[in-house]
Each structure stands twice: as C-alpha cells, then as structure tokens.
Rosetta silent file (secondary structure, phi, psi, omega in degrees, C-alpha in Angstrom):
SEQUENCE: MSAAVPSLSELADRLRASPGFAHKADIAAVVGALGVGGTGAGAGAVPVGDDCAALPDGDGHLLVAAEGFVNGFVAAEPWFAGWCGVMVNVSDIAAMGGRPLAVVDALWSCGEEQARPILDGLRAASAAYGVPVVGGHTNSRSDRPQLAVSIVGRAGPLLTSFDARPGDRLMMAVDLRGRYHEPNPFFDAATAAPPERLRGDLALLPALAEDGLCRAAKDISMAGTVGTALMLLECSGVGAVIDVAAVPAPPGVPLDRWLLSFPSFGFLLSVAPEHEATVAARFHARGLACATIGEVRQGSEVTLTDGTDTVPLWDFADRPLIGCGTAGLLAEARS
SCORE:     score description
SCORE:     0.000 S_00000001
   1 L     0.000  133.850 -178.414  -13.223  -27.751    5.803 S_00000001
   2 L   -85.140  167.497 -165.943   -9.576  -28.342    6.094 S_00000001
   3 L   -74.507  158.468  129.148   -7.121  -28.178    2.882 S_00000001
   4 L   -26.201   87.200  171.898   -6.429  -31.671    0.976 S_00000001
   5 L   -63.123  119.975  176.616   -3.369  -33.244    1.879 S_00000001
   6 L   -50.383  121.848  165.670   -1.500  -33.550   -1.321 S_00000001
   7 L   -39.090  143.331  156.889   -0.317  -36.900   -2.765 S_00000001
   8 H   -13.113  -73.189 -175.073    3.981  -37.169   -2.958 S_00000001
   9 H   -39.076  -77.493  168.260    3.427  -36.839   -6.621 S_00000001
  10 H   -30.197  -25.491 -161.526    1.335  -33.582   -5.974 S_00000001
  11 H   -77.891  -47.975 -157.743    3.822  -32.437   -3.467 S_00000001
  12 H   -57.888  -48.686 -160.627    6.960  -32.839   -6.132 S_00000001
  13 H   -57.302  -33.497  175.287    4.887  -31.203   -9.129 S_00000001
  14 H   -81.749  -26.900  173.796    4.309  -27.814   -6.395 S_00000001
  15 H   -55.911  -48.349 -153.149    7.758  -28.061   -5.454 S_00000001
  16 L   -81.042   -1.173 -156.434    9.251  -27.918   -9.196 S_00000001
  17 L  -109.714  -25.062 -158.412    6.072  -25.294  -10.142 S_00000001
  18 L   -69.526  152.771  178.081    6.910  -22.864   -6.963 S_00000001
  19 H   -47.132  -58.379  172.526    8.410  -19.350   -7.468 S_00000001
  20 H   -51.199  -42.250  168.708   11.442  -20.224   -5.173 S_00000001
  21 H   -47.725  -48.436 -163.884   12.483  -22.930   -7.520 S_00000001
  22 H   -75.854   -4.240 -171.767   11.799  -20.528  -10.585 S_00000001
  23 H  -108.908  -54.713  163.525   13.855  -17.665   -8.538 S_00000001
  24 H   -45.214  -45.666 -174.957   16.921  -20.311   -8.003 S_00000001
  25 H   -68.966  -15.827  171.844   16.766  -21.673  -11.746 S_00000001
  26 H   -23.627  -40.825 -144.721   17.227  -17.912  -12.607 S_00000001
  27 H   -97.701  -25.985  165.589   20.674  -18.214  -11.554 S_00000001
  28 H   -29.762  -72.743  145.114   21.510  -20.329  -14.164 S_00000001
  29 H   -29.332  -60.093  170.459   21.616  -17.872  -16.509 S_00000001
  30 H   -76.249  -53.196  161.803   23.753  -15.488  -14.822 S_00000001
  31 H   -52.520  -51.030 -175.780   26.213  -18.220  -14.389 S_00000001
  32 H   -74.313  -46.472 -178.676   26.491  -19.227  -17.843 S_00000001
  33 H   -83.639    3.113  156.709   26.794  -15.459  -18.968 S_00000001
  34 H  -118.462   18.867  174.947   29.858  -14.726  -16.829 S_00000001
  35 L    88.497   13.928 -165.181   31.563  -18.088  -17.268 S_00000001
  36 L  -118.567 -178.412  175.144   31.872  -19.192  -13.873 S_00000001
  37 L   131.805  110.396  160.122   30.098  -21.882  -11.605 S_00000001
  38 L   103.972 -151.637 -167.503   31.150  -25.252   -9.847 S_00000001
  39 L  -134.732  -20.866  155.618   34.845  -26.615   -9.426 S_00000001
  40 L   -23.297 -174.557  176.851   35.617  -27.880  -12.890 S_00000001
  41 L   -76.013  148.642  179.383   37.842  -26.425  -15.750 S_00000001
  42 L    61.865    8.120  163.055   37.492  -22.828  -16.333 S_00000001
  43 L   -36.137  -69.818  174.699   35.809  -22.404  -13.060 S_00000001
  44 L   128.391 -159.637  175.419   38.449  -19.916  -11.558 S_00000001
  45 L   -84.188  -36.624 -176.209   39.940  -20.073   -8.067 S_00000001
  46 L  -115.104  100.468 -179.019   36.889  -19.761   -6.192 S_00000001
  47 L   -44.438  130.599 -160.485   34.360  -22.014   -6.520 S_00000001
  48 L  -102.988  132.699  170.281   30.984  -20.471   -7.675 S_00000001
  49 L   111.108   17.473  174.535   27.423  -21.636   -6.267 S_00000001
  50 L   -90.533  170.809  178.132   28.291  -21.410   -2.206 S_00000001
  51 L   -77.340  -29.349  169.544   26.334  -19.539    0.259 S_00000001
  52 L  -144.816  149.274  174.985   29.629  -17.312    0.124 S_00000001
  53 E   -64.773  127.727  166.617   32.881  -16.620   -1.888 S_00000001
  54 E  -107.621  126.477 -149.379   35.306  -18.017   -0.115 S_00000001
  55 E  -135.674  125.165 -173.873   39.122  -16.559   -0.613 S_00000001
  56 L   -63.573  106.607 -164.961   42.327  -18.359    0.758 S_00000001
  57 L  -140.470   76.092 -162.366   43.465  -15.958    3.447 S_00000001
  58 L    65.121 -130.782 -161.331   47.018  -16.949    5.609 S_00000001
  59 L  -108.936   56.462  164.154   45.665  -19.902    7.447 S_00000001
  60 L  -140.215 -132.672  152.240   41.778  -19.521    6.539 S_00000001
  61 E  -114.507  133.279  126.363   39.391  -17.908    4.539 S_00000001
  62 E   -60.498  145.616  179.317   37.768  -14.767    3.993 S_00000001
  63 E  -136.764  127.106  176.323   34.100  -15.331    3.150 S_00000001
  64 E  -128.252  152.862 -177.313   32.146  -12.661    1.586 S_00000001
  65 E  -136.301  154.089  106.913   27.939  -12.902    0.551 S_00000001
  66 E   -89.688  152.586  159.477   25.375  -10.416   -0.634 S_00000001
  67 E  -142.707  151.192  130.224   21.480  -10.202   -0.865 S_00000001
  68 E   -59.224  162.731 -173.448   19.123   -8.115   -2.361 S_00000001
  69 L  -145.010  139.047 -178.709   15.771   -7.977   -1.380 S_00000001
  70 L   -40.680  151.651  169.327   12.322   -7.987   -3.472 S_00000001
  71 L   -98.019    1.291  168.484   11.411   -4.895   -3.629 S_00000001
  72 H   -74.362  -20.462 -146.425    7.873   -5.452   -2.587 S_00000001
  73 H  -103.405  -36.520 -159.215    9.113   -7.109    0.225 S_00000001
  74 H   -98.682  -35.036  158.510   11.001   -4.046    1.193 S_00000001
  75 H   -71.261  -43.616  171.941    8.143   -2.174    0.817 S_00000001
  76 H   -51.959  -71.887 -173.451    5.571   -4.218    2.602 S_00000001
  77 L  -105.228   48.677 -164.273    7.720   -5.038    5.315 S_00000001
  78 H   -56.291  -41.517  161.795   10.360   -2.336    5.794 S_00000001
  79 H   -66.431  -36.571 -170.977   12.028   -3.356    9.338 S_00000001
  80 H  -101.945   15.656  154.417   11.922   -6.439    8.724 S_00000001
  81 H   -86.537  -14.911  161.448   13.710   -6.352    5.441 S_00000001
  82 H   -68.766  -27.854  175.880   16.396   -4.557    7.613 S_00000001
  83 H   -60.062  -53.992  179.035   16.287   -7.330   10.363 S_00000001
  84 H   -58.607  -30.614  171.867   16.770   -9.518    7.134 S_00000001
  85 H   -62.927   -5.561 -169.643   19.316   -7.728    5.660 S_00000001
  86 H  -124.694  -80.292 -176.312   21.887   -8.735    8.667 S_00000001
  87 H   -16.387  -69.312  166.535   19.896  -12.225    9.066 S_00000001
  88 H   -58.469  -25.188  170.578   20.322  -13.645    6.184 S_00000001
  89 H  -116.018   20.642  140.050   23.682  -13.138    5.677 S_00000001
  90 H   -80.427  -26.789  178.621   24.986  -14.313    9.024 S_00000001
  91 H  -107.726   15.738  145.249   23.736  -17.266    8.391 S_00000001
  92 H   -57.014  -60.076  173.339   25.588  -17.696    4.942 S_00000001
  93 H   -34.034  -60.132 -166.775   28.846  -17.074    6.964 S_00000001
  94 H   -72.968  -22.288  176.909   27.679  -19.631    9.351 S_00000001
  95 H   -58.682  -60.014 -168.994   26.574  -22.499    6.326 S_00000001
  96 H   -60.127  -45.593 -167.901   30.398  -21.914    4.984 S_00000001
  97 L   112.062   30.696 -178.137   31.844  -22.965    8.939 S_00000001
  98 L  -109.649  166.341 -171.659   32.481  -19.152    9.278 S_00000001
  99 E  -123.456  144.870  153.609   31.780  -16.232   12.240 S_00000001
 100 E   -58.508  153.956  166.940   30.621  -12.412   10.505 S_00000001
 101 E  -132.498  -13.763  170.816   32.897   -9.655   10.693 S_00000001
 102 E   167.583  136.047  159.745   30.799   -6.633    9.495 S_00000001
 103 E  -102.581  161.117 -175.581   28.230   -5.846    6.981 S_00000001
 104 E  -137.486  137.331  174.244   27.885   -2.884    4.728 S_00000001
 105 E   -87.331  149.736  173.173   24.521   -1.380    2.957 S_00000001
 106 E  -116.330  159.746 -165.355   23.083   -0.220   -0.209 S_00000001
 107 E  -155.930   92.408  175.617   19.820    1.726    0.816 S_00000001
 108 E  -104.880  140.860  157.771   17.524    3.585   -1.716 S_00000001
 109 E  -166.329  172.351 -164.432   14.247    5.581   -0.976 S_00000001
 110 E  -103.675  101.058  145.999   12.150    8.347   -1.532 S_00000001
 111 L   117.071 -156.927  171.998   13.300   10.723    1.557 S_00000001
 112 H   -87.347    5.021 -159.025   14.266    9.952    4.922 S_00000001
 113 H  -106.112  -24.945 -179.087   11.079    9.087    6.711 S_00000001
 114 H   -65.227  -60.172  176.494   10.795    6.332    4.172 S_00000001
 115 H   -58.481  -40.318 -163.870   14.465    4.872    5.204 S_00000001
 116 H   -50.536  -41.500 -173.769   13.716    5.196    8.698 S_00000001
 117 H  -103.442   20.754  156.598   12.317    1.871    9.375 S_00000001
 118 H  -107.844   -5.992  171.276   14.361   -0.329    7.481 S_00000001
 119 H   -74.600  -41.083 -158.493   17.381    1.333    8.926 S_00000001
 120 H   -83.830  -57.828  170.242   16.137    0.980   12.397 S_00000001
 121 H   -49.544  -48.786  178.539   15.595   -3.118   11.591 S_00000001
 122 H   -48.928  -35.541  175.360   19.050   -3.056   10.341 S_00000001
 123 H   -74.745  -32.825 -179.158   20.622   -1.483   13.612 S_00000001
 124 H   -87.217    2.420  172.708   18.510   -4.031   15.613 S_00000001
 125 H   -97.329  -46.421  176.669   19.379   -7.050   14.029 S_00000001
 126 H   -46.774  -38.933  174.529   23.267   -5.765   13.875 S_00000001
 127 H   -55.773  -60.036  171.049   22.608   -5.191   17.798 S_00000001
 128 H   -32.554  -67.196  176.986   21.257   -8.588   17.882 S_00000001
 129 H  -101.085    5.603  151.447   24.060  -10.829   16.469 S_00000001
 130 H    80.885   40.815 -170.621   26.675   -8.806   17.718 S_00000001
 131 L  -124.376  109.681  169.113   27.463   -7.540   13.499 S_00000001
 132 L   -88.965  140.047  165.633   28.685   -4.129   13.044 S_00000001
 133 E   -70.662  123.275 -155.425   27.521   -2.046   10.303 S_00000001
 134 E  -125.142   20.785 -156.963   30.686   -0.061    9.102 S_00000001
 135 E   172.966  165.935  162.533   29.473    1.210    5.474 S_00000001
 136 E   151.055  170.834  146.813   27.492    1.541    2.845 S_00000001
 137 L   -80.663 -179.275  173.014   25.448    3.328    0.232 S_00000001
 138 L  -174.117  136.649  162.553   22.797    5.556    0.344 S_00000001
 139 E  -153.247  117.460  175.369   20.235    7.594   -1.809 S_00000001
 140 L  -110.775   54.304  152.326   16.877    8.959   -0.681 S_00000001
 141 E  -136.201   43.447  165.870   15.924   10.386   -3.927 S_00000001
 142 E   -82.810  160.374  171.572   14.691    6.996   -5.264 S_00000001
 143 E   -84.897    8.774 -171.901   11.214    6.474   -6.633 S_00000001
 144 E  -171.017  171.285 -162.338   10.682    3.273   -4.347 S_00000001
 145 E  -104.868  156.580  176.521   12.543    2.020   -1.602 S_00000001
 146 E  -163.676  160.417 -158.757   14.984   -0.744   -2.182 S_00000001
 147 E  -146.009  121.291  144.979   17.787   -2.672    0.011 S_00000001
 148 E  -116.661  149.086 -154.289   21.081   -4.773   -0.435 S_00000001
 149 E  -149.934  130.323 -171.342   22.907   -5.687    2.169 S_00000001
 150 E  -130.744  170.164 -170.044   26.547   -7.510    2.225 S_00000001
 151 E  -146.891  162.563 -164.274   28.946   -9.113    4.296 S_00000001
 152 E  -144.511  146.048 -169.419   32.384  -10.192    5.047 S_00000001
 153 E  -157.150  174.797 -174.683   33.123  -13.019    7.679 S_00000001
 154 E  -126.949  139.102  157.394   36.282  -15.176    8.547 S_00000001
 155 E  -147.315  154.787  170.879   36.612  -19.345    8.667 S_00000001
 156 L  -107.394  -72.732  163.695   39.033  -21.800    8.838 S_00000001
 157 L   -61.991  160.774  167.100   38.132  -25.527    7.745 S_00000001
 158 L   -94.302  156.052  164.598   34.915  -24.954    5.453 S_00000001
 159 L  -121.503  137.489 -165.886   31.742  -26.264    5.193 S_00000001
 160 L  -146.595  170.253 -169.847   30.826  -25.702    1.484 S_00000001
 161 L   -89.167   13.903 -169.790   28.007  -26.992   -0.718 S_00000001
 162 L  -101.680  -21.140 -168.553   30.675  -29.283   -3.279 S_00000001
 163 L   -80.752  -10.272  175.869   31.729  -31.690   -0.485 S_00000001
 164 L   -51.871  132.964  174.974   28.478  -33.972    0.248 S_00000001
 165 L  -108.300 -178.800  170.137   29.636  -37.645   -0.685 S_00000001
 166 L   -76.833  156.902 -166.373   27.447  -40.690   -1.280 S_00000001
 167 L    48.634    5.293  157.152   26.237  -42.225    2.001 S_00000001
 168 L   -59.057  149.080 -178.700   26.340  -39.100    3.662 S_00000001
 169 E   -94.046  141.129  161.180   23.050  -38.566    5.974 S_00000001
 170 E  -100.890  123.200 -173.091   21.188  -35.084    4.806 S_00000001
 171 E  -110.208  150.661 -175.997   20.722  -33.969    8.050 S_00000001
 172 E  -132.454  115.456 -164.837   18.015  -31.018    8.630 S_00000001
 173 E  -101.169  117.702 -170.514   18.868  -28.278   11.522 S_00000001
 174 E  -150.038  138.401  129.861   15.930  -25.709   12.214 S_00000001
 175 L   -57.870  121.450 -173.385   14.018  -23.358   15.104 S_00000001
 176 L  -122.946   28.439  167.738   10.825  -24.050   15.001 S_00000001
 177 L  -100.399   94.777  133.798   10.185  -21.427   18.339 S_00000001
 178 L  -167.565 -143.810  179.361    8.540  -18.722   16.052 S_00000001
 179 E  -151.620  172.069  177.872    6.033  -17.791   13.447 S_00000001
 180 E   -79.719  129.258  144.502    4.871  -17.025   10.082 S_00000001
 181 L   -33.553   91.119  157.053    5.110  -13.214    8.678 S_00000001
 182 L   -78.627  148.119    7.789    1.497  -13.627    7.143 S_00000001
 183 L  -123.081   85.805  170.153    0.868  -14.517    4.763 S_00000001
 184 L  -109.846  169.024  166.985    4.331  -14.740    3.212 S_00000001
 185 L  -125.130   83.716  137.945    6.307  -17.661    4.144 S_00000001
 186 L   -63.058   93.894  155.577    8.834  -16.367    6.368 S_00000001
 187 E   -61.220   95.113  163.461    9.581  -18.575    9.453 S_00000001
 188 E   -87.938  109.833  173.865   10.405  -15.930   11.816 S_00000001
 189 L  -159.233   40.659  179.007   12.271  -17.185   15.607 S_00000001
 190 L  -115.626  -54.985 -157.281   14.936  -14.740   15.069 S_00000001
 191 L   -79.280  -19.311  173.822   13.382  -11.187   16.174 S_00000001
 192 L  -129.220   50.291  165.845   12.255  -11.859   19.590 S_00000001
 193 L   -97.417  143.929  144.120   14.717  -14.406   20.454 S_00000001
 194 L    -1.224   50.458 -110.841   17.237  -13.493   22.903 S_00000001
 195 L   -76.727  -26.714  149.822   20.304  -12.264   21.102 S_00000001
 196 L   -81.403   19.704  179.486   22.610  -14.531   23.080 S_00000001
 197 L  -124.295  -12.966  177.755   21.000  -17.468   22.037 S_00000001
 198 H   -79.233  -32.176  165.254   20.707  -16.224   18.307 S_00000001
 199 H   -81.773  -32.159  159.790   24.525  -15.914   18.201 S_00000001
 200 H   -29.948  -65.838  171.155   25.028  -18.722   20.345 S_00000001
 201 H   -61.534  -63.489 -172.414   23.021  -21.149   17.921 S_00000001
 202 H   -37.606  -35.619 -154.768   24.814  -19.427   14.482 S_00000001
 203 L   -89.368   -7.499 -166.003   28.391  -20.600   16.254 S_00000001
 204 H   -69.142  -50.442 -177.777   27.186  -24.089   16.563 S_00000001
 205 H   -44.616  -74.187 -166.361   27.941  -24.191   12.301 S_00000001
 206 H   -52.883  -40.345 -165.670   31.897  -23.074   12.316 S_00000001
 207 H   -72.166  -41.642  177.644   32.294  -25.301   15.768 S_00000001
 208 H   -48.366  -49.781 -147.507   30.574  -28.622   13.146 S_00000001
 209 H  -100.848    0.886  145.565   33.209  -27.697   10.991 S_00000001
 210 H   -79.557  -13.955  174.527   36.271  -27.087   13.360 S_00000001
 211 L  -105.419    6.955  173.434   35.529  -30.301   15.063 S_00000001
 212 L    50.758   55.972 -179.630   35.358  -32.195   11.280 S_00000001
 213 L   -94.081  -43.711 -160.981   31.538  -33.506   12.002 S_00000001
 214 E  -124.023  125.440 -166.629   30.563  -32.086    9.008 S_00000001
 215 E   -57.325  -69.478 -140.994   31.197  -32.483    5.318 S_00000001
 216 E  -173.294  131.409 -147.850   29.349  -29.728    3.652 S_00000001
 217 E  -136.290  149.113  170.220   26.521  -27.223    4.477 S_00000001
 218 E  -144.755  137.475  167.886   23.585  -24.812    2.956 S_00000001
 219 E   -90.286  156.751  166.426   21.279  -22.648    4.749 S_00000001
 220 L   -58.430  112.113 -178.392   17.563  -22.850    4.018 S_00000001
 221 L   -98.087 -167.087  179.867   16.497  -20.116    1.503 S_00000001
 222 L   -66.365  -25.520  164.010   13.698  -18.917   -0.191 S_00000001
 223 L   -56.950  -79.273 -158.046   13.744  -22.517   -2.320 S_00000001
 224 L   106.511  172.711 -159.315   12.527  -24.184    0.891 S_00000001
 225 H   -51.139  -46.244 -145.909   13.938  -27.182    2.507 S_00000001
 226 H  -117.721  -40.927 -170.782   14.057  -29.553   -0.968 S_00000001
 227 H   -90.270  -13.460  164.347   15.108  -26.682   -3.372 S_00000001
 228 H   -73.215  -24.047 -178.548   17.981  -25.973   -1.166 S_00000001
 229 H   -73.390  -44.882  133.713   18.981  -29.368   -0.740 S_00000001
 230 H    15.672 -104.594  154.682   18.496  -29.448   -4.173 S_00000001
 231 H     4.312  -77.296  152.420   21.048  -26.792   -4.681 S_00000001
 232 H   -16.523  -74.794  178.507   23.447  -28.577   -2.177 S_00000001
 233 H   -55.609  -75.381 -156.969   23.148  -31.831   -4.104 S_00000001
 234 H   -65.399  -15.871 -173.221   23.939  -30.093   -7.957 S_00000001
 235 H  -103.507  -17.425  151.705   26.846  -28.533   -6.838 S_00000001
 236 H   -46.499  -32.744 -143.910   28.211  -31.891   -4.816 S_00000001
 237 L    38.052   51.494 -168.689   27.382  -33.661   -8.077 S_00000001
 238 L  -154.008  162.092  178.186   25.784  -36.320   -6.453 S_00000001
 239 E  -108.327 -167.718 -178.819   21.614  -37.222   -6.188 S_00000001
 240 E  -174.593  165.972  165.275   20.271  -38.291   -2.940 S_00000001
 241 E  -111.830  140.391 -156.038   16.841  -39.476   -1.642 S_00000001
 242 E  -127.165  115.141  159.156   14.726  -36.826    0.722 S_00000001
 243 E   -70.173   89.815 -155.914   12.505  -38.364    3.130 S_00000001
 244 H   -75.405   -7.439  168.337    9.828  -35.531    3.574 S_00000001
 245 H   -84.367   -4.124  166.887    7.699  -37.376    6.887 S_00000001
 246 H  -123.502   42.851  147.760   11.080  -36.932    8.659 S_00000001
 247 L   -59.769  129.206  175.605   11.511  -33.089    8.073 S_00000001
 248 L   -68.997  100.635  177.300   11.308  -31.410   11.606 S_00000001
 249 L  -117.299  176.363  163.835    8.213  -28.829   11.033 S_00000001
 250 L   -86.031  152.374 -156.065    6.032  -26.909   13.245 S_00000001
 251 L   -75.529  138.995  173.484    3.110  -28.418   14.878 S_00000001
 252 L   108.640  -20.991  179.462   -0.062  -27.688   12.533 S_00000001
 253 L   -79.443  143.280  176.192    1.757  -26.454    9.164 S_00000001
 254 L   -58.788  175.033 -175.598    0.972  -28.138    6.147 S_00000001
 255 H   -97.021  -50.714  178.006    3.818  -30.176    4.790 S_00000001
 256 H   -61.323  -32.104 -173.621    3.880  -27.964    1.012 S_00000001
 257 H   -66.771  -46.134 -162.833    3.612  -24.850    3.015 S_00000001
 258 H   -96.429   -4.477 -154.945    6.778  -25.764    5.324 S_00000001
 259 H   -97.744  -26.631  179.845    8.313  -27.331    2.730 S_00000001
 260 L   -89.021   -7.233 -123.255    8.664  -23.729    0.521 S_00000001
 261 L  -100.209 -170.376 -162.906    8.609  -22.051    3.609 S_00000001
 262 L  -129.830   68.018 -165.705   11.906  -19.544    4.671 S_00000001
 263 L   -62.867  148.370  161.379   13.064  -20.226    8.427 S_00000001
 264 L   -78.912   -4.803  144.182   15.141  -17.859    9.983 S_00000001
 265 L  -128.655  118.108  161.132   17.426  -20.495   11.244 S_00000001
 266 E  -165.103  147.628  171.355   17.711  -23.528    9.004 S_00000001
 267 E  -115.988  118.686 -157.278   20.266  -25.970    7.684 S_00000001
 268 E  -127.865  150.781 -176.625   20.482  -28.718    5.673 S_00000001
 269 E  -147.640  150.051 -172.328   24.168  -30.627    6.311 S_00000001
 270 E  -123.532  106.246 -151.279   25.676  -33.377    4.819 S_00000001
 271 E  -121.601  141.527  143.917   27.452  -35.751    7.834 S_00000001
 272 L   -57.159  168.695 -149.223   28.872  -39.044    7.708 S_00000001
 273 H   -90.859  -24.113  144.637   27.258  -41.652    8.977 S_00000001
 274 H   -45.788  -32.649  155.870   29.513  -41.949   12.179 S_00000001
 275 H   -79.779   10.780  172.550   29.080  -38.114   13.019 S_00000001
 276 H   -51.959  -58.266  176.179   25.166  -38.472   13.110 S_00000001
 277 H   -68.757  -49.627  170.401   24.158  -38.925   16.500 S_00000001
 278 H   -41.387  -60.551 -158.812   26.908  -36.172   17.598 S_00000001
 279 H   -71.787  -41.285 -173.690   25.781  -33.663   15.241 S_00000001
 280 H   -52.719  -29.272 -156.711   22.075  -34.141   15.922 S_00000001
 281 H   -90.717  -41.064  141.495   22.914  -34.099   19.804 S_00000001
 282 H   -10.708  -94.133  154.695   24.327  -30.621   19.231 S_00000001
 283 H   -30.891  -57.542  172.215   21.563  -29.045   17.961 S_00000001
 284 L   -74.409    7.577 -104.002   19.179  -30.742   20.572 S_00000001
 285 L  -140.826  -59.507  178.695   21.468  -29.516   22.806 S_00000001
 286 L  -118.769   24.024  178.916   20.125  -25.859   22.438 S_00000001
 287 L    94.651   -6.495 -172.966   16.822  -26.494   21.643 S_00000001
 288 L  -104.082  134.785  177.647   16.735  -26.675   17.994 S_00000001
 289 E   -69.888  127.954  168.310   15.097  -29.487   16.186 S_00000001
 290 L  -138.578  163.659 -168.576   17.497  -31.700   13.929 S_00000001
 291 L  -167.353  176.291 -163.559   16.587  -35.025   12.227 S_00000001
 292 E  -103.622  104.714  166.229   18.392  -37.111    9.263 S_00000001
 293 E   -72.490  -16.246 -164.504   16.059  -36.371    6.126 S_00000001
 294 E  -174.623 -162.273  170.964   17.836  -38.471    3.723 S_00000001
 295 E  -149.560  142.175 -171.297   20.678  -39.867    2.300 S_00000001
 296 E  -111.155  146.869 -136.051   23.026  -38.781   -0.302 S_00000001
 297 E  -131.377  136.286  166.568   23.081  -41.402   -3.426 S_00000001
 298 L   -62.818  133.038  134.664   25.988  -41.462   -6.371 S_00000001
 299 L   143.110 -141.994 -171.815   24.507  -40.528   -9.713 S_00000001
 300 L  -133.319   49.055  178.803   22.134  -37.251  -10.553 S_00000001
 301 L  -122.722  119.683  162.384   18.922  -38.134   -9.553 S_00000001
 302 E  -103.392  144.728  177.096   16.823  -36.806   -6.201 S_00000001
 303 E  -134.883  145.904 -152.224   13.576  -38.890   -5.100 S_00000001
 304 E  -100.599  149.417  160.155   11.160  -38.068   -2.699 S_00000001
 305 E  -152.179  122.389  164.689    9.429  -40.396    0.092 S_00000001
 306 L  -108.050   45.359 -176.322    7.332  -40.224    2.756 S_00000001
 307 L    73.990   -2.440 -173.348    8.139  -43.816    3.638 S_00000001
 308 L  -113.267  -66.129  166.052    5.538  -45.552    1.913 S_00000001
 309 L   -87.991  163.560  157.541    5.877  -43.955   -2.009 S_00000001
 310 E  -151.569  142.203 -170.499    8.491  -42.735   -3.812 S_00000001
 311 E  -148.170  152.356  166.009    8.513  -40.395   -6.832 S_00000001
 312 E   -44.681  124.051 -177.661   11.117  -38.541   -9.201 S_00000001
 313 E  -117.747  -41.361 -174.065   11.495  -35.199   -7.909 S_00000001
 314 E  -160.676  148.527  154.034   14.699  -33.624  -10.449 S_00000001
 315 L  -139.971   87.551 -161.753   17.628  -34.881  -12.491 S_00000001
 316 L   -17.897  -23.047 -131.462   20.891  -32.847  -12.974 S_00000001
 317 L   -99.773  -42.030  142.386   22.039  -34.911  -15.540 S_00000001
 318 L   -65.592  -36.276  169.652   18.333  -33.497  -17.720 S_00000001
 319 L  -179.106  127.616 -157.973   18.472  -30.471  -16.107 S_00000001
 320 L   -50.163 -173.269  166.698   20.440  -28.398  -14.018 S_00000001
 321 L  -100.945  -64.025 -167.853   18.577  -25.780  -11.196 S_00000001
 322 L  -105.682   22.581  171.405   21.713  -23.028  -10.709 S_00000001
 323 L    88.495  -53.253  -77.647   24.234  -24.196  -13.197 S_00000001
 324 L  -155.908  112.550  158.699   26.839  -24.873  -10.658 S_00000001
 325 L    83.159   57.752 -164.142   29.461  -28.038   -9.966 S_00000001
 326 L  -120.118  -43.700 -164.954   27.326  -30.105  -13.000 S_00000001
 327 L   -73.946   -5.091  178.759   30.387  -31.025  -15.051 S_00000001
 328 L   -88.326  -63.229 -173.371   31.557  -33.802  -13.559 S_00000001
 329 H   -44.569  -53.670  147.741   28.438  -35.049  -12.542 S_00000001
 330 H   -32.681  -62.897 -175.938   27.562  -34.805  -16.555 S_00000001
 331 H   -76.257  -42.297  178.250   30.057  -36.373  -17.928 S_00000001
 332 H   -59.258  -69.353  151.475   29.680  -39.260  -15.532 S_00000001
 333 H   -15.371  -66.389  177.099   25.975  -39.324  -16.642 S_00000001
 334 L  -108.146   35.164 -175.565   26.636  -39.878  -19.831 S_00000001
 335 L   -76.751    0.000    0.000   29.722  -41.927  -19.968 S_00000001
C-alpha cells in the first residue's frame, strides 16, 4: 500500500517540524551570541548569512567558507563524507558566483585505518572538481572520526542571499540524474558523474553573475528546497509564495521527502522576470532541470501553494529562522 499523500497544510507542518529546519534555526543563537548577521547597523563590513564570507579584494572578492559534518554521518559513510567535504564547499562558492581555489581539512580519527576512507573520498572529490587540498589539521588519536573542511575561492560580481527583490522569480536548478544514499536524504548526482560535467555545471553560476542575469542565489542545503528558500528570503528581508507543484523532482520520489532532500547539485535563484527564460535555458542546455517555483513578494510572509490551495508557512516578523538580515524587515512590519 502506498503512503498517503499529505495535504498542503500537513506538508507545511512536516517542513516546519523537520530536523533540517531545526538545525538551521540553531544558527540564530550563534548569530546573536557573536553579534553578527545581516546588513543592518552593527552587522560589520561583511554581511553574515550568506553561503560564504565575501571579502572585498582588488577588483573582486575573496570567498571563504567551511563545513563541519555530523559525527554519525562520518562514521556511517566515511568515503562519502570525505567526498562531501569538497562537494558542499564548491557548491557554496558557486552559489556566491565564484570559482573555487583550494580546500583545507581538519580530520580526527582513531588511527590511520579509520581515517583512510575519509581521505580517499576527499582525494577523489578534489580530483573530480579540480580543487586541490593544500593543507589542514590531523589528529589520529581521537575516540571517533570527525571531519571539517574549509575552502577559499574568488568572485567578481557576487550572487548573495541579500539581493532578492519583490517581483523576482524564485527559480530552482537541480541535477536529477542521481540516486539516494538510503535511508538518508542525500540525493547523489555527483560521485558517478564525469568530472568535466561537474565542473561545467558549477561554472554556470559565476557565468550568471558575470552576465548580470541573477540577483541572489543559495545552494540547497540540509534544510531542503523550502528551508533554503526561507534562509535566502530572510536575508533579503522579503517574503514569497512557493508553488510546491512546480518543484522539479526525480520520478517516483514523494514530494514531502524531496522537499527535505539535500541534492548534490541544487540551487535557488532570485531572477528578474526579463531574465527568467535565459537562465532556464542555460541549465537546460546542460541537461539540468530548472523551473520557476515561486515569486518573491514584499513583506515578511512565506506561503505555500499547490496551484489550488494556499497555506501560510512562515512569518519572519513573528519568528526569524537564522536571525540574519531581518532588521529592516522587522522595522517595516511593525511600522
């Protein structure tokens, strides 16, 4: 017997209650403790809340990012964890309109044998994406395997999480030529792909930035498609309507699972209407799915629709998610 298809209201409840949303909500406490976040007064010279820190550097920007991995994931899938150390970081660089330069890793393990598959995965992804590992930290006398990887890259014009505007089309680009790492929510379209395809697909993002075709972008993370959209919208101080029926998805995958999945290549883009067709065509030309899944709106509310019904999902004026970029939005909502 197949599982019952959730109603739109039930889907919204499942998204809000998901571990991916909870993990992203944890960011707000860190942002508050450090006194950073967004672009308002006191936020500092570098806006916090993007996929990378973007440091002005000559005629462009130096990009810096880092990813740490859940211990259970590293223990259960060490090779794939090593691969993801590179993969998720190069996606962060691409989401900012940049190109990666190099990574460094921090690895803990109980002996060399436990570390080997993690390092093998890291090395394989480094070769596939053409991004060298140039150093790091090693502790082979830990009681468990742990992994964190940092990256640097460069960009000219930036794609950020702070520049989505009311009236923009919210677009999703994703590689559907993959499979799940069961029972996990990781949709892998990378480890079996030709390296030249991986590099060419990622190069689409800086090309969009340099050609002025996209305002804002974010790579789809463990919060899934809708959770990632919330982070982008919160940073930009806007709301949106998201059409879940328009989301590109692999055949046979239930919508509630897919919306909480982490694809190896998946990006959300905020695009002016006049560039919508051009942006979609660039992804389609490389065999990637790309569709408009919503519209950016003025205000603080994010709603879901399925083409028939509409339900509220989130209101940043009542409840920030990651605590970044909301100062102007909250002031407007209370005025």
